[in-house]
XYZ file of C-alpha atoms in Angstrom:
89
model
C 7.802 10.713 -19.629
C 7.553 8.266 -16.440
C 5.921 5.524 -18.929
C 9.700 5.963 -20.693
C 10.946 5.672 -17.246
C 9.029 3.099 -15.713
C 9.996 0.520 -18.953
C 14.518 1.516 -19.362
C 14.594 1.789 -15.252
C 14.015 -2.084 -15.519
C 17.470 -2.837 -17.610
C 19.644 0.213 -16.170
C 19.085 -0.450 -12.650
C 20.080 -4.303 -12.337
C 23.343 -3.528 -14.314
C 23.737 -0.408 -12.124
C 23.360 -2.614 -9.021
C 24.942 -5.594 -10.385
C 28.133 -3.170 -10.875
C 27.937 -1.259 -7.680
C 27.796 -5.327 -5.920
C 31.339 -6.023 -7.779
C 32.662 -2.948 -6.756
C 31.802 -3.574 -2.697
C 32.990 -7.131 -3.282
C 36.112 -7.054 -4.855
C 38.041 -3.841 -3.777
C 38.835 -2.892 0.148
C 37.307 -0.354 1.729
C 37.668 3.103 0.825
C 39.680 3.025 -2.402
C 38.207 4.675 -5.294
C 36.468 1.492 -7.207
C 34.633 0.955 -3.455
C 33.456 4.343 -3.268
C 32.073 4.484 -7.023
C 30.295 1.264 -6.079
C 28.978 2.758 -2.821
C 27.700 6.250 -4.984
C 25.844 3.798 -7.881
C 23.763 1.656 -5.213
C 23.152 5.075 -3.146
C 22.140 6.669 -6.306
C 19.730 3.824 -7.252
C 18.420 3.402 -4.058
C 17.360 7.578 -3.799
C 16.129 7.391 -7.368
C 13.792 4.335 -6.335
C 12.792 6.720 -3.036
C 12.337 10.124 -5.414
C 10.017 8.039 -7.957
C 7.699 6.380 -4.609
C 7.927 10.144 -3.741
C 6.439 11.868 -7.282
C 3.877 9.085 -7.518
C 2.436 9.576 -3.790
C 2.304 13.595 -4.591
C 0.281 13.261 -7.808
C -2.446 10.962 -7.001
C -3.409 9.802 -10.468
C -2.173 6.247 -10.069
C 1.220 4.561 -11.578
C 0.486 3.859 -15.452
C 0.451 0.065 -16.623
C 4.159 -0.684 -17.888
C 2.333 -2.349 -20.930
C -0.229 -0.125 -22.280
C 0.279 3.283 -20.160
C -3.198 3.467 -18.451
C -3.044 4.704 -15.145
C -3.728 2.544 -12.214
C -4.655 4.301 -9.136
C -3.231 1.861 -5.596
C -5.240 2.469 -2.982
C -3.414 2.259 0.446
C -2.411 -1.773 1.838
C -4.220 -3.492 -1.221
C -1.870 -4.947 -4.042
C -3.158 -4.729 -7.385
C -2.059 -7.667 -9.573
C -3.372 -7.141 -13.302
C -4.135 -3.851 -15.451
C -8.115 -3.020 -15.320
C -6.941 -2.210 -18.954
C -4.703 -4.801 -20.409
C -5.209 -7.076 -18.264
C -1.377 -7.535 -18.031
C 0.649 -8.210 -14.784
C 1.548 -4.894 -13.121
């Protein structure tokens, strides 16, 4: 399920954010278009915070966005390519 995730979250969330950015720009303050626009980068912002959340709790590792195999971050050290794939990550 979170492989699924991990690879549409990539084209929903730019549009979702590139939407809620129009809607903050171009209407005034507290009219409905503003507040729609205000709810979509809330709502994209607590759904990046929920999935930081679900991957901390489980403790298997993130899977690779290219082949699925899961990649276990260890605390302050970036990991660049899959052990796997060898794909970026």
């Amino acid at each position: 399920m979170w492989l699924r995730y991990r690879k549409w979250k990539h084209a929903v969330a730019p549009i979702l954010l590139a939407i809620a950015y129009g809607c903050l720009q171009n209407f005034a303050k507290g009219t409905v278009p503003w507040n729609v626009g205000l709810v979509l980068a809330c709502t994209v912002g607590f759904a990046y915070v929920i999935e930081e959340i679900v991957w901390s709790l489980k403790g298997k590792g993130r899977p690779c966005p290219t082949c699925g195999h899961r990649v276990r971050m260890k605390s302050f050290r970036v990991h660049n390519i899959c052990p796997n794939c060898g794909e970026q990550l």
